[in-house]
GROMACS .gro file of N, CA, C and O in nm:
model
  284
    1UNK      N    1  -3.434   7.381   4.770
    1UNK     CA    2  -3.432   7.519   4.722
    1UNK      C    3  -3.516   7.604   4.816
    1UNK      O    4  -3.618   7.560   4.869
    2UNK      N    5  -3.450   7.779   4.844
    2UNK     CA    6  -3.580   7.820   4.953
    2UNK      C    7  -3.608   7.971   4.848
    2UNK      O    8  -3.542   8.005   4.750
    3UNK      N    9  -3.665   8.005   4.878
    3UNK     CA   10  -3.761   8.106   4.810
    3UNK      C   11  -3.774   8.176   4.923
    3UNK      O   12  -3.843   8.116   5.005
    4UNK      N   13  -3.729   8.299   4.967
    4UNK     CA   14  -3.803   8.383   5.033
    4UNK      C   15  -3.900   8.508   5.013
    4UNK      O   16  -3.901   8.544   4.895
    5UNK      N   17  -3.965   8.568   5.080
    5UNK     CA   18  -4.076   8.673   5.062
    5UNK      C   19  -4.091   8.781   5.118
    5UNK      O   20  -4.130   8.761   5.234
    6UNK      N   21  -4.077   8.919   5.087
    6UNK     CA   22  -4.086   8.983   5.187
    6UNK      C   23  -4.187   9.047   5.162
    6UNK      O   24  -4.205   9.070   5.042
    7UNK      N   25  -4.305   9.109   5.278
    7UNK     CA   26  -4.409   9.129   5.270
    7UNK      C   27  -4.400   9.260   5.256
    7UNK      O   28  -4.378   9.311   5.365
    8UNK      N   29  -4.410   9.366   5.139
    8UNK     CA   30  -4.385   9.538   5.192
    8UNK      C   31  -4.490   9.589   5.125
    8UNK      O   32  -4.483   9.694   5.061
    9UNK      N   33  -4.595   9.515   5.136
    9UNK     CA   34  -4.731   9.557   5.070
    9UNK      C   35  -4.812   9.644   5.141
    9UNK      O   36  -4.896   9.720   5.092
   10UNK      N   37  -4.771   9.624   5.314
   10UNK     CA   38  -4.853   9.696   5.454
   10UNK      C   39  -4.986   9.650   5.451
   10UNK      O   40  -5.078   9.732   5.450
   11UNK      N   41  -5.012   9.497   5.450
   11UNK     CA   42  -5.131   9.452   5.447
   11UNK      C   43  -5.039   9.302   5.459
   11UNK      O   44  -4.922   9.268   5.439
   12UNK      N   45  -5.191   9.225   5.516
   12UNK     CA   46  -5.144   9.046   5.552
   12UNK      C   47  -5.155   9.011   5.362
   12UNK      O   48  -5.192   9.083   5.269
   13UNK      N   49  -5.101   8.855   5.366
   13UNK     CA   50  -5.055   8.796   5.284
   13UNK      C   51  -5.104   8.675   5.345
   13UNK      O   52  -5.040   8.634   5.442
   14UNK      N   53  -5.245   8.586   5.290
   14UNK     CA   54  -5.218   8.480   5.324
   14UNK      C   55  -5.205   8.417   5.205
   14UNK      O   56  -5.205   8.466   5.092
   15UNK      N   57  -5.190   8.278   5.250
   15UNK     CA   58  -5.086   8.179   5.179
   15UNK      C   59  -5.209   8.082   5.174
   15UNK      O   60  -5.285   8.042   5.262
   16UNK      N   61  -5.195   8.049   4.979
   16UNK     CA   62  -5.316   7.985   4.930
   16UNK      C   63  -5.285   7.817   4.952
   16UNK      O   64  -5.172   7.770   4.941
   17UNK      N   65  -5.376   7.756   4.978
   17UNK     CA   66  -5.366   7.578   5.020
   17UNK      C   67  -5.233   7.547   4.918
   17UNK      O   68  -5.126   7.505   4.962
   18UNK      N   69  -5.259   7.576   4.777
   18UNK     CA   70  -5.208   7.493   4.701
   18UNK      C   71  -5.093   7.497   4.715
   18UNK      O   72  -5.032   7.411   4.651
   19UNK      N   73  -5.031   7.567   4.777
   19UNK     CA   74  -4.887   7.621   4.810
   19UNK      C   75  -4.872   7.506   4.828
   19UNK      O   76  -4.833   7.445   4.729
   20UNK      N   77  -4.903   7.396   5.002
   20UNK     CA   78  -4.866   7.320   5.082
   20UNK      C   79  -4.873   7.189   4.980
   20UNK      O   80  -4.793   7.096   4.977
   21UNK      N   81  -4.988   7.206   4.899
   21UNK     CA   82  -5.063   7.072   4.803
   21UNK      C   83  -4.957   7.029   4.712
   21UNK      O   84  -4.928   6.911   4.689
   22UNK      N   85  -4.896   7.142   4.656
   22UNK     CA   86  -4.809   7.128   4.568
   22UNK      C   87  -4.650   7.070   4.619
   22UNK      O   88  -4.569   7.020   4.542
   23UNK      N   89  -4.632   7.086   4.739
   23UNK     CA   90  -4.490   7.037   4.766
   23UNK      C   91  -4.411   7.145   4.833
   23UNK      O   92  -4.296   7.150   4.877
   24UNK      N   93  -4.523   7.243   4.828
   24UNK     CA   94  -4.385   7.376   4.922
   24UNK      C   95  -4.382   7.342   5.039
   24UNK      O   96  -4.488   7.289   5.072
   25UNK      N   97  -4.294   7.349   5.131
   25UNK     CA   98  -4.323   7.377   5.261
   25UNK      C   99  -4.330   7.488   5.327
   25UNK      O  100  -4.267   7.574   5.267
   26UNK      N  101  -4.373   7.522   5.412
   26UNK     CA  102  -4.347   7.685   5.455
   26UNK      C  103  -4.482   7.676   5.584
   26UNK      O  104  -4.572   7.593   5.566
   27UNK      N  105  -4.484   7.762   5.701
   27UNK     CA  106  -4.536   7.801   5.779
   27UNK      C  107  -4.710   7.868   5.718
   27UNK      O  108  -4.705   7.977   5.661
   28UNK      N  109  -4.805   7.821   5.728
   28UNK     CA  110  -4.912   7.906   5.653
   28UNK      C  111  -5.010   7.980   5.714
   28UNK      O  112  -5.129   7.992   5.686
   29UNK      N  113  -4.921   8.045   5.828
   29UNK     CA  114  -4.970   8.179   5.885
   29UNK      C  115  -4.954   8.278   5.772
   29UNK      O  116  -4.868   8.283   5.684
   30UNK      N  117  -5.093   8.380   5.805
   30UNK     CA  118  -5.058   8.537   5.738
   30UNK      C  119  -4.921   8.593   5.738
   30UNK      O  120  -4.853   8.595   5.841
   31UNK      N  121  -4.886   8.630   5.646
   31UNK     CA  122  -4.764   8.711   5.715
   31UNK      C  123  -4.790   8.867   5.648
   31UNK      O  124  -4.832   8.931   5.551
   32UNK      N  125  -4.734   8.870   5.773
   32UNK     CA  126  -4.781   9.011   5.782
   32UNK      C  127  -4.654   9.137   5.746
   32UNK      O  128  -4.534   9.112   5.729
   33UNK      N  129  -4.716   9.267   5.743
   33UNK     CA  130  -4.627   9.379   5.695
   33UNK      C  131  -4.497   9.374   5.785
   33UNK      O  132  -4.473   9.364   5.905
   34UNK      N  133  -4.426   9.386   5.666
   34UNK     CA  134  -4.264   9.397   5.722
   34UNK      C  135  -4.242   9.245   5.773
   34UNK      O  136  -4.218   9.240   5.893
   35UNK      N  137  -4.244   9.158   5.726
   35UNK     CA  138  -4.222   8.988   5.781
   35UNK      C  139  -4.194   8.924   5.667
   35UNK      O  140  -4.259   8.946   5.565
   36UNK      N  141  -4.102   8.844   5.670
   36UNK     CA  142  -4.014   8.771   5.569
   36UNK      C  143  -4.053   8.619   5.592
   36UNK      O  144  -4.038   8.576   5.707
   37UNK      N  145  -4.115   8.511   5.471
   37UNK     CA  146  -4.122   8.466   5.490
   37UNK      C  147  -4.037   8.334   5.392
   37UNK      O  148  -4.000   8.354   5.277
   38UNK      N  149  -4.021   8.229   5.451
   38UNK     CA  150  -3.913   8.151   5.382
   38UNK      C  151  -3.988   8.008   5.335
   38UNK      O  152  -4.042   7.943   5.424
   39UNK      N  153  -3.993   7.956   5.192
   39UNK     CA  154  -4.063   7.856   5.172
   39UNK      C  155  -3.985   7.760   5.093
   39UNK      O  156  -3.917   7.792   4.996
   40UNK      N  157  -3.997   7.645   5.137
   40UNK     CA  158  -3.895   7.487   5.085
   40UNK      C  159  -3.945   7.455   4.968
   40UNK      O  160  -4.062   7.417   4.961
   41UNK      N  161  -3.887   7.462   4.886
   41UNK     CA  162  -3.916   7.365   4.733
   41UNK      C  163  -3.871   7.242   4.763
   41UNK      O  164  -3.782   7.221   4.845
   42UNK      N  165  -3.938   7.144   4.690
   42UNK     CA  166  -3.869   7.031   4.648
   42UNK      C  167  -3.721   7.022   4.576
   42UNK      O  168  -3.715   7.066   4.461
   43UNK      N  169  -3.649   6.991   4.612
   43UNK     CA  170  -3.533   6.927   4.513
   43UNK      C  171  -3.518   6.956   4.353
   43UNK      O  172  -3.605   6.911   4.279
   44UNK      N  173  -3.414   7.029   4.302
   44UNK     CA  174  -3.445   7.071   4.147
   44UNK      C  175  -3.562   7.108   4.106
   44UNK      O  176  -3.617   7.044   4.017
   45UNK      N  177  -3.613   7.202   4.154
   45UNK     CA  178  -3.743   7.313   4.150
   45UNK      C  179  -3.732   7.435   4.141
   45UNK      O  180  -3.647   7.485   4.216
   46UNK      N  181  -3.788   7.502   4.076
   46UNK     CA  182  -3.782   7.654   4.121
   46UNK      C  183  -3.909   7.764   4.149
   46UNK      O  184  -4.017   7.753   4.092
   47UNK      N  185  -3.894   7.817   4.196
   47UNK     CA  186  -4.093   7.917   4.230
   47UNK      C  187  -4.147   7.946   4.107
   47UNK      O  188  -4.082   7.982   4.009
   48UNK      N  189  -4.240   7.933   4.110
   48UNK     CA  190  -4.370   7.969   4.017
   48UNK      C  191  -4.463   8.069   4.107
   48UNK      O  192  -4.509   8.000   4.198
   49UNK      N  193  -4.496   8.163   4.114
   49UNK     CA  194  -4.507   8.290   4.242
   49UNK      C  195  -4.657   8.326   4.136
   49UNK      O  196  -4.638   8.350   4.017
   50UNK      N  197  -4.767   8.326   4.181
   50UNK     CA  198  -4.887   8.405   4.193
   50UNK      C  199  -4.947   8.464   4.309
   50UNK      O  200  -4.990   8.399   4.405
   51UNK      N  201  -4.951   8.654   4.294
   51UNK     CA  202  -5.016   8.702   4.400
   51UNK      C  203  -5.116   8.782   4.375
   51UNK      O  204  -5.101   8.864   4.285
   52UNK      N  205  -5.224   8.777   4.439
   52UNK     CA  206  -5.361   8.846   4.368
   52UNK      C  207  -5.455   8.932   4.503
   52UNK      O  208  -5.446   8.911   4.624
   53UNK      N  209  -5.519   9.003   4.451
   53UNK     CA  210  -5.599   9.099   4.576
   53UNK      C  211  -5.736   9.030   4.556
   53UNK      O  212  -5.812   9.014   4.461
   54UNK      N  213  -5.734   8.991   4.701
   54UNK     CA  214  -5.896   8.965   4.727
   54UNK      C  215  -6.011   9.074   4.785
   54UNK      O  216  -6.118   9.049   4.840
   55UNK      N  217  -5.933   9.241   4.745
   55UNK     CA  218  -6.037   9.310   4.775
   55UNK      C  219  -6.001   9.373   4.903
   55UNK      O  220  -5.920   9.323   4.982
   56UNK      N  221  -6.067   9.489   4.921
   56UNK     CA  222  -5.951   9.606   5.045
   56UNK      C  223  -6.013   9.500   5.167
   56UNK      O  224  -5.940   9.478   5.264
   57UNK      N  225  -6.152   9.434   5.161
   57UNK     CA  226  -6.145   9.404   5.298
   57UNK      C  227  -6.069   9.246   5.337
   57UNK      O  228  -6.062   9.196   5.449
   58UNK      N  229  -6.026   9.198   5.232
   58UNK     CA  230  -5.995   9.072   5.202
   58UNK      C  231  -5.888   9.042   5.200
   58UNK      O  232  -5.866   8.922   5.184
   59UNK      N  233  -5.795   9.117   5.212
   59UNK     CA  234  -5.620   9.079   5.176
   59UNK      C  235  -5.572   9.035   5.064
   59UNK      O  236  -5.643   9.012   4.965
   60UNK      N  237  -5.446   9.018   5.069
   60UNK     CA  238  -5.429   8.965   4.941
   60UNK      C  239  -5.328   8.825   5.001
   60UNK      O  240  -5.265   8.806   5.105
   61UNK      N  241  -5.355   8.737   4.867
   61UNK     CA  242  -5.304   8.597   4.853
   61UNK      C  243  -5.185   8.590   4.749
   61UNK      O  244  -5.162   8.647   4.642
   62UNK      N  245  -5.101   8.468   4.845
   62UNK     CA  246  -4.990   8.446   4.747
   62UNK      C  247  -4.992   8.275   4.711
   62UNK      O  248  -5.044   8.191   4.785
   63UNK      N  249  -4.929   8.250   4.593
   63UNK     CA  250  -4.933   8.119   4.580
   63UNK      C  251  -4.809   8.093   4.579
   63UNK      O  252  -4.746   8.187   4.533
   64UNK      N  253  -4.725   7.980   4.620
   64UNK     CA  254  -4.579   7.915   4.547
   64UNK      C  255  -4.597   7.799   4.529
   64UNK      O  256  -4.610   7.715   4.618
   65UNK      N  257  -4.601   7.773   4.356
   65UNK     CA  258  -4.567   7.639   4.322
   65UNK      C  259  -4.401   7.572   4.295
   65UNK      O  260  -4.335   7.643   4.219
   66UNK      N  261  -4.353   7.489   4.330
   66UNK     CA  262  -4.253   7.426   4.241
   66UNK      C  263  -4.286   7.396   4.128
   66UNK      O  264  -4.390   7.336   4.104
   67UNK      N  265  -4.185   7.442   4.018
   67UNK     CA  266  -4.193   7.383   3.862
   67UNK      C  267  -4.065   7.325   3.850
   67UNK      O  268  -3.974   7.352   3.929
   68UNK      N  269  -4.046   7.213   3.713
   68UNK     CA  270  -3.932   7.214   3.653
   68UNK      C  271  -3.915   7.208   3.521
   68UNK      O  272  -4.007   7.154   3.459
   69UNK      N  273  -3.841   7.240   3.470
   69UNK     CA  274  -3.799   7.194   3.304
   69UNK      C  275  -3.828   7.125   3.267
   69UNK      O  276  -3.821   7.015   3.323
   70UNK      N  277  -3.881   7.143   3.145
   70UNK     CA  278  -3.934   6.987   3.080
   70UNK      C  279  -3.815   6.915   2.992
   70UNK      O  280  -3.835   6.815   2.924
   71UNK      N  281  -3.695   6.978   3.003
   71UNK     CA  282  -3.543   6.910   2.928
   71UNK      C  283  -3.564   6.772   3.055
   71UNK      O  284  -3.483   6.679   3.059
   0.00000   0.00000   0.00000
């Protein structure tokens, strides 16, 4: 499954560890304004997306987890 992102916040976006911890794959450079970024789920998954401000001098962070159904 891919999940993409597009950054139109006009500020970087970095990308929190747990992203990678959890099973996403994806590049974990900043990405920056106007940059699209594309991230691999595992197999029968879908995004679980948290993004939060660390403050004007701090940027802000995104998370992507894979989840699935509990059926």
């Amino acid at each position: 499954m891919k999940f993409k992102y597009y950054n139109d916040t006009g500020r970087n976006v970095s990308i929190h560890p747990g992203t990678k911890i959890n099973g996403t794959m994806c590049s974990m450079e900043h990405i920056k304004p106007q940059e699209e970024r594309t991230f691999h789920l595992p197999e029968n998954t879908y995004p679980w997306v948290k993004m939060w401000d660390n403050g004007k001098d701090e940027g802000l962070s995104i998370l992507v987890s894979p989840q699935k159904d509990k059926d």
